[in-house]
Coordinates of C-alpha atoms in Angstrom, one line a residue:
M13 CA 53.9 85.5 127.3
D14 CA 54.3 85.8 123.6
S15 CA 55.3 89.4 123.9
L16 CA 57.8 88.6 126.6
A17 CA 59.3 85.8 124.5
L18 CA 59.5 88.2 121.6
F19 CA 61.2 90.8 123.8
F20 CA 63.9 88.3 124.9
T21 CA 64.4 87.0 121.4
G22 CA 64.9 90.6 120.2
A23 CA 67.3 91.3 123.1
L24 CA 69.3 88.1 122.4
L25 CA 69.5 89.0 118.7
A26 CA 70.7 92.6 119.5
A27 CA 73.3 91.2 121.9
G28 CA 74.4 88.8 119.3
I29 CA 74.8 91.5 116.7
Y30 CA 76.7 93.7 119.2
W31 CA 79.0 90.8 120.1
F32 CA 79.6 89.9 116.4
V33 CA 80.4 93.4 115.2
C34 CA 81.8 95.3 118.2
V35 CA 83.5 92.5 120.2
L36 CA 84.7 90.1 117.5
G37 CA 84.9 92.8 114.8
P38 CA 87.6 95.2 115.9
A39 CA 91.3 94.6 114.9
E40 CA 93.6 93.0 117.5
Q41 CA 95.0 96.4 118.4
K42 CA 91.6 98.2 118.3
G43 CA 92.8 100.4 115.5
K44 CA 89.6 100.6 113.6
R45 CA 86.0 99.5 114.1
A46 CA 83.9 97.7 111.4
V47 CA 81.3 100.5 111.3
D48 CA 84.1 103.0 110.5
L49 CA 85.4 101.3 107.4
S50 CA 86.1 103.7 104.5
G51 CA 87.9 104.0 101.3
G52 CA 90.7 106.1 102.8
S53 CA 91.1 109.3 100.8
I54 CA 88.6 108.0 98.2
S55 CA 85.1 109.3 98.6
S56 CA 82.5 106.6 99.4
E57 CA 80.8 106.8 96.1
N58 CA 84.0 106.2 94.2
V59 CA 85.3 103.2 96.0
Q60 CA 83.9 100.7 93.6
D61 CA 85.2 102.6 90.6
N62 CA 88.7 102.8 92.1
Y63 CA 88.6 99.1 92.9
D64 CA 87.7 98.4 89.2
Q65 CA 90.6 100.7 88.1
Y66 CA 93.0 98.9 90.4
W67 CA 92.2 95.6 88.6
S68 CA 92.5 97.2 85.2
F69 CA 96.1 97.9 85.9
F70 CA 96.9 94.2 85.6
R71 CA 95.2 94.1 82.2
R72 CA 97.9 96.5 81.0
P73 CA 101.1 94.6 81.9
K74 CA 103.5 97.1 80.3
E75 CA 102.4 99.8 82.8
I76 CA 103.4 97.5 85.6
E77 CA 107.0 98.2 84.7
T78 CA 106.5 101.9 84.2
T79 CA 107.8 103.8 87.3
E80 CA 105.6 106.9 86.9
K81 CA 102.4 104.7 86.9
V82 CA 103.1 102.6 89.9
P83 CA 102.9 105.2 92.7
D84 CA 99.3 106.1 91.9
F85 CA 98.5 102.4 91.6
V86 CA 100.0 101.7 95.1
D87 CA 98.3 104.8 96.5
T88 CA 94.9 103.5 95.3
F89 CA 95.5 100.1 96.8
Y90 CA 96.3 101.5 100.2
N91 CA 93.2 103.8 100.1
L92 CA 91.2 100.7 99.5
V93 CA 92.7 98.3 102.0
T94 CA 94.1 100.4 104.9
D95 CA 90.9 100.4 107.1
I96 CA 90.3 96.7 106.4
Y97 CA 93.9 95.9 107.3
E98 CA 93.7 97.8 110.6
W99 CA 90.3 96.3 111.5
G100 CA 91.1 92.7 110.6
W101 CA 94.9 92.5 111.2
G102 CA 96.2 95.4 113.3
Q103 CA 98.4 98.4 112.9
S104 CA 101.5 96.6 111.6
F105 CA 101.0 95.6 108.0
H106 CA 103.4 92.7 107.8
F107 CA 104.1 89.2 108.8
S108 CA 106.4 87.7 111.5
P109 CA 107.5 84.2 112.4
S110 CA 105.3 82.4 114.9
I111 CA 106.8 82.1 118.3
P112 CA 105.6 79.4 120.8
G113 CA 104.0 80.9 123.8
K114 CA 103.7 84.4 122.2
S115 CA 100.7 86.1 120.8
H116 CA 100.7 87.3 117.2
S117 CA 101.1 90.9 118.4
E118 CA 104.0 90.0 120.7
A119 CA 105.7 88.1 117.8
T120 CA 105.2 91.1 115.6
R121 CA 106.7 93.5 118.1
L122 CA 109.8 91.3 118.5
H123 CA 110.2 91.1 114.8
E124 CA 110.1 94.9 114.5
E125 CA 112.5 95.4 117.4
M126 CA 115.0 93.0 115.8
A127 CA 115.1 95.3 112.8
V128 CA 116.2 98.3 114.8
D129 CA 118.6 96.3 116.9
L130 CA 120.3 95.2 113.7
I131 CA 121.1 98.8 112.6
N132 CA 122.8 99.6 116.0
V133 CA 121.1 103.0 116.6
K134 CA 121.3 104.9 119.9
P135 CA 118.7 106.9 121.7
G136 CA 118.3 110.2 120.0
D137 CA 119.5 109.0 116.6
R138 CA 117.4 109.9 113.6
I139 CA 116.3 106.9 111.6
L140 CA 114.1 106.4 108.5
D141 CA 111.1 104.1 108.2
V142 CA 110.8 103.5 104.4
G143 CA 107.1 102.8 103.7
C144 CA 105.7 103.2 107.2
G145 CA 102.0 102.5 106.6
V146 CA 100.0 103.6 109.7
G147 CA 103.1 103.4 111.8
G148 CA 102.7 100.1 113.8
P149 CA 106.4 99.2 113.4
M150 CA 107.5 102.9 113.9
R151 CA 105.9 103.0 117.3
A152 CA 107.3 99.7 118.5
I153 CA 110.8 100.7 117.3
A154 CA 110.7 104.2 118.8
A155 CA 109.5 102.8 122.1
H156 CA 112.2 100.1 122.1
S157 CA 115.2 102.2 120.9
R158 CA 114.2 105.8 121.9
A159 CA 115.5 106.8 118.5
K160 CA 113.6 109.5 116.5
V161 CA 111.8 107.8 113.7
V162 CA 110.8 109.5 110.5
G163 CA 108.4 107.5 108.4
I164 CA 107.4 108.0 104.8
T165 CA 104.3 106.7 103.0
I166 CA 102.8 107.6 99.7
N167 CA 99.3 107.4 101.0
D168 CA 98.0 110.6 102.6
Y169 CA 95.2 108.8 104.5
Q170 CA 97.9 106.6 106.2
V171 CA 99.8 109.7 107.2
N172 CA 96.8 111.0 109.1
R173 CA 96.1 107.6 110.7
A174 CA 99.7 107.2 111.8
R175 CA 99.8 110.7 113.3
T176 CA 96.6 109.9 115.3
H177 CA 98.0 106.6 116.6
N178 CA 101.4 108.2 117.4
K179 CA 99.6 110.9 119.6
K180 CA 97.4 108.3 121.3
A181 CA 100.5 106.2 122.1
G182 CA 102.3 109.3 123.5
L183 CA 105.1 108.8 121.0
D184 CA 104.5 111.8 118.7
S185 CA 107.7 113.4 120.1
L186 CA 109.7 110.5 118.7
C187 CA 107.6 109.7 115.6
E188 CA 107.3 111.9 112.5
V189 CA 105.3 111.0 109.4
V190 CA 105.8 112.4 105.9
Q191 CA 103.7 111.9 102.8
G192 CA 105.9 111.2 99.8
N193 CA 107.2 108.8 97.2
F194 CA 110.1 106.7 98.5
L195 CA 111.6 106.8 95.0
E196 CA 112.0 110.6 95.4
M197 CA 112.3 111.3 99.1
P198 CA 112.1 114.9 100.3
F199 CA 115.2 114.5 102.6
P200 CA 118.7 115.9 102.1
E201 CA 121.7 113.7 101.6
N202 CA 123.5 112.1 104.6
S203 CA 120.7 113.1 107.0
F204 CA 119.8 109.8 108.7
D205 CA 121.7 107.6 111.3
G206 CA 120.0 104.4 110.1
A207 CA 117.1 103.1 108.1
Y208 CA 114.8 100.1 107.8
S209 CA 112.0 98.9 105.6
I210 CA 109.6 96.1 106.6
E211 CA 107.9 94.4 103.6
A212 CA 107.6 97.8 101.8
T213 CA 110.1 98.1 99.0
C214 CA 108.3 95.3 97.2
H215 CA 106.0 98.0 95.9
A216 CA 108.9 99.7 94.0
P217 CA 108.9 98.9 90.2
K218 CA 112.7 98.9 90.3
L219 CA 114.4 98.0 93.6
E220 CA 117.5 99.8 92.5
E221 CA 115.7 103.1 92.5
V222 CA 114.5 102.9 96.1
Y223 CA 117.8 101.5 97.4
A224 CA 119.6 104.3 95.7
E225 CA 117.4 106.9 97.5
I226 CA 118.0 105.2 100.8
F227 CA 121.7 105.2 100.2
R228 CA 121.6 108.9 99.4
V229 CA 119.9 110.0 102.6
L230 CA 121.9 107.8 104.9
K231 CA 125.0 109.1 106.7
P232 CA 128.3 107.4 105.7
G233 CA 128.9 104.4 108.0
S234 CA 125.2 104.0 108.7
L235 CA 123.2 100.7 108.4
Y236 CA 120.1 99.8 106.5
V237 CA 118.0 96.7 107.0
S238 CA 115.1 95.5 104.9
Y239 CA 112.7 92.6 105.1
E240 CA 112.0 91.8 101.4
W241 CA 109.2 89.9 99.7
V242 CA 110.9 87.5 97.3
T243 CA 110.6 84.1 95.5
T244 CA 113.0 81.5 96.8
D245 CA 115.2 78.8 95.3
K246 CA 112.2 76.5 95.3
Y247 CA 110.3 78.6 92.9
K248 CA 110.1 77.3 89.3
D249 CA 108.8 79.6 86.6
S250 CA 108.1 76.5 84.5
D251 CA 105.6 75.2 87.1
P252 CA 102.1 76.6 86.3
E253 CA 101.0 76.2 90.0
H254 CA 104.0 78.2 91.2
V255 CA 103.3 81.0 88.6
E256 CA 99.6 81.1 89.6
V257 CA 100.5 81.5 93.3
I258 CA 103.0 84.3 92.7
Q259 CA 100.8 86.2 90.3
G260 CA 98.0 85.9 92.9
I261 CA 100.2 87.4 95.5
E262 CA 101.2 90.2 93.1
R263 CA 97.6 91.1 92.1
G264 CA 96.3 91.0 95.6
D265 CA 99.1 93.1 97.2
A266 CA 99.8 95.8 94.5
L267 CA 103.2 94.4 93.5
P268 CA 104.7 95.4 90.2
G269 CA 106.5 92.0 90.2
L270 CA 108.1 89.8 92.8
R271 CA 111.8 89.6 92.7
N272 CA 114.0 86.5 93.2
Y273 CA 116.0 86.3 96.4
T274 CA 119.3 86.4 94.3
D275 CA 118.4 89.9 93.1
I276 CA 118.5 91.6 96.5
A277 CA 122.1 91.7 97.4
E278 CA 123.1 92.3 93.8
T279 CA 121.0 95.4 93.7
A280 CA 122.2 96.7 97.1
R281 CA 125.9 96.4 95.9
K282 CA 125.0 98.0 92.6
V283 CA 123.9 101.3 94.3
G284 CA 127.0 101.3 96.6
F285 CA 126.0 99.4 99.7
E286 CA 128.3 96.9 101.5
V287 CA 126.2 93.8 102.3
V288 CA 126.8 92.9 105.9
K289 CA 124.4 90.0 106.3
E290 CA 121.6 88.3 104.3
K291 CA 119.2 85.7 105.7
D292 CA 115.7 84.3 105.1
L293 CA 114.1 84.8 108.5
A294 CA 111.3 82.5 107.5
K295 CA 113.5 79.4 107.3
P296 CA 113.6 76.8 110.1
P297 CA 114.1 77.0 113.1
A298 CA 111.7 79.9 112.6
R299 CA 108.1 78.8 113.0
P300 CA 105.8 79.3 109.9
W301 CA 104.7 82.9 109.4
W302 CA 101.6 81.8 107.4
T303 CA 99.9 79.9 110.3
R304 CA 98.3 83.2 111.3
L305 CA 96.6 83.2 107.9
K306 CA 95.4 79.6 108.3
M307 CA 94.2 80.2 111.9
G308 CA 92.4 83.3 110.8
R309 CA 90.1 81.7 108.2
I310 CA 87.1 81.8 110.6
A311 CA 87.9 85.4 111.3
Y312 CA 88.0 86.1 107.6
W313 CA 84.6 84.6 107.1
R314 CA 83.2 86.4 110.1
N315 CA 84.6 89.7 108.9
H316 CA 83.3 89.1 105.4
I317 CA 79.8 88.6 106.7
V318 CA 80.1 91.8 108.7
V319 CA 81.4 93.8 105.7
T320 CA 78.6 92.4 103.5
V321 CA 75.9 93.4 106.0
L322 CA 77.4 96.9 106.6
S323 CA 77.7 97.5 102.8
A324 CA 74.1 96.3 102.2
V325 CA 72.8 98.8 104.7
G326 CA 75.0 101.6 103.4
I327 CA 77.4 102.0 106.3
A328 CA 80.4 100.6 104.5
P329 CA 81.0 102.0 101.0
K330 CA 80.0 100.1 97.9
G331 CA 83.0 98.1 96.8
T332 CA 84.2 97.3 100.3
V333 CA 82.9 93.7 99.9
D334 CA 84.9 93.3 96.7
V335 CA 88.1 94.6 98.3
H336 CA 87.7 92.3 101.3
E337 CA 87.1 89.3 99.0
M338 CA 90.3 90.2 97.1
L339 CA 92.2 90.2 100.4
F340 CA 90.6 86.9 101.4
K341 CA 91.7 85.2 98.2
T342 CA 95.2 86.7 98.5
A343 CA 95.5 85.2 101.9
D344 CA 95.1 81.8 100.3
Y345 CA 97.8 82.5 97.8
L346 CA 100.1 83.7 100.5
T347 CA 99.4 80.6 102.5
K348 CA 100.2 78.4 99.5
G349 CA 103.4 80.3 98.9
G350 CA 104.5 79.8 102.5
D351 CA 103.4 76.1 102.6
S352 CA 105.3 75.3 99.4
G353 CA 108.3 77.3 100.3
I354 CA 108.4 79.2 97.0
F355 CA 107.8 82.6 98.6
T356 CA 109.0 84.4 101.7
P357 CA 108.0 87.9 103.0
M358 CA 111.1 88.2 105.2
H359 CA 114.3 87.9 103.3
M360 CA 116.5 90.0 105.5
I361 CA 119.4 92.0 104.1
L362 CA 121.6 94.2 106.3
C363 CA 123.7 96.8 104.4
R364 CA 126.2 99.6 105.3
K365 CA 126.8 102.8 103.5
P366 CA 130.6 103.0 103.3
E367 CA 132.5 105.6 105.2
K368 CA 133.8 108.5 103.1
K369 CA 137.3 108.0 102.0
T370 CA 139.6 110.7 103.5
E371 CA 142.0 112.3 101.2
T372 CA 145.6 112.6 102.4
A373 CA 147.4 115.8 101.4
S374 CA 150.8 115.4 99.7
N375 CA 153.8 116.9 101.5
S376 CA 155.7 117.4 98.4

């Protein structure tokens, strides 16, 4: 009887672990399993060192404004967090307004489709995804618009993940992924029919530099839309709590420095764009985007336990626990930023590259 009870206890424990890790553990879109967490392109034995180097960046504030330093810093960040993002969040590394009656994944897809609808592309047009990550938005946009989407990301590991997902989704004929720095894109002038960036250009040390590159590669008359991370009119740099929240977001998301919403249109015009429309998509009647973070607190704790166990037994690399804890704390700062209204991740700006002026010949 004792042996039978022991057997059932063991079976129950094994089933519980399986349910905890394999059923609860995977990301919403099943992009990554907990047991496959890695440090991206960083070897397992170097994850902890790279995490420590990431944090040392913030102890050298002058380098945060140095353009040539930032790409490596951002690349390191995405090596550290990409698998955790996919596992715990999904394949679209951004927020979206909550929509009554819609799941998070449905709301995310609608938010992505709106971006491509705004730039008025046609099936077969060639459009640019600036900072494509593992390609969640790219696939939704390609499927919705039937445009050919070229995505660029600085992180080589994300390139491979995106290509794998594109093939699995049967969208590799519409989706192309290129490894590169969006401050120096490997594309000729006037080569895209439209462009979008979804919560990506916040990683640029100077917004003017990435906007100028997007302007360069767009065909005259084409549209570009961006969802920008910014501080709002409610942010006061004289308020210590406001400063702490914004700095917490910057440190936990590899941001050289958050911009104010007033800077966005000014920068777009400076590089030559015409500003067609500008709107904070997080403002009412939009439902709060940060509710997903609040509702996900139990999932964060569950995932943190899973990561801790997997790291302790040597399945997840050393340093993964620290990375996950960083993201957990950052979620609190993001929630506070949303609750207080001092931060929005979806300040939308729609721009047009002017048509070329035609020269009229003189008949004299």
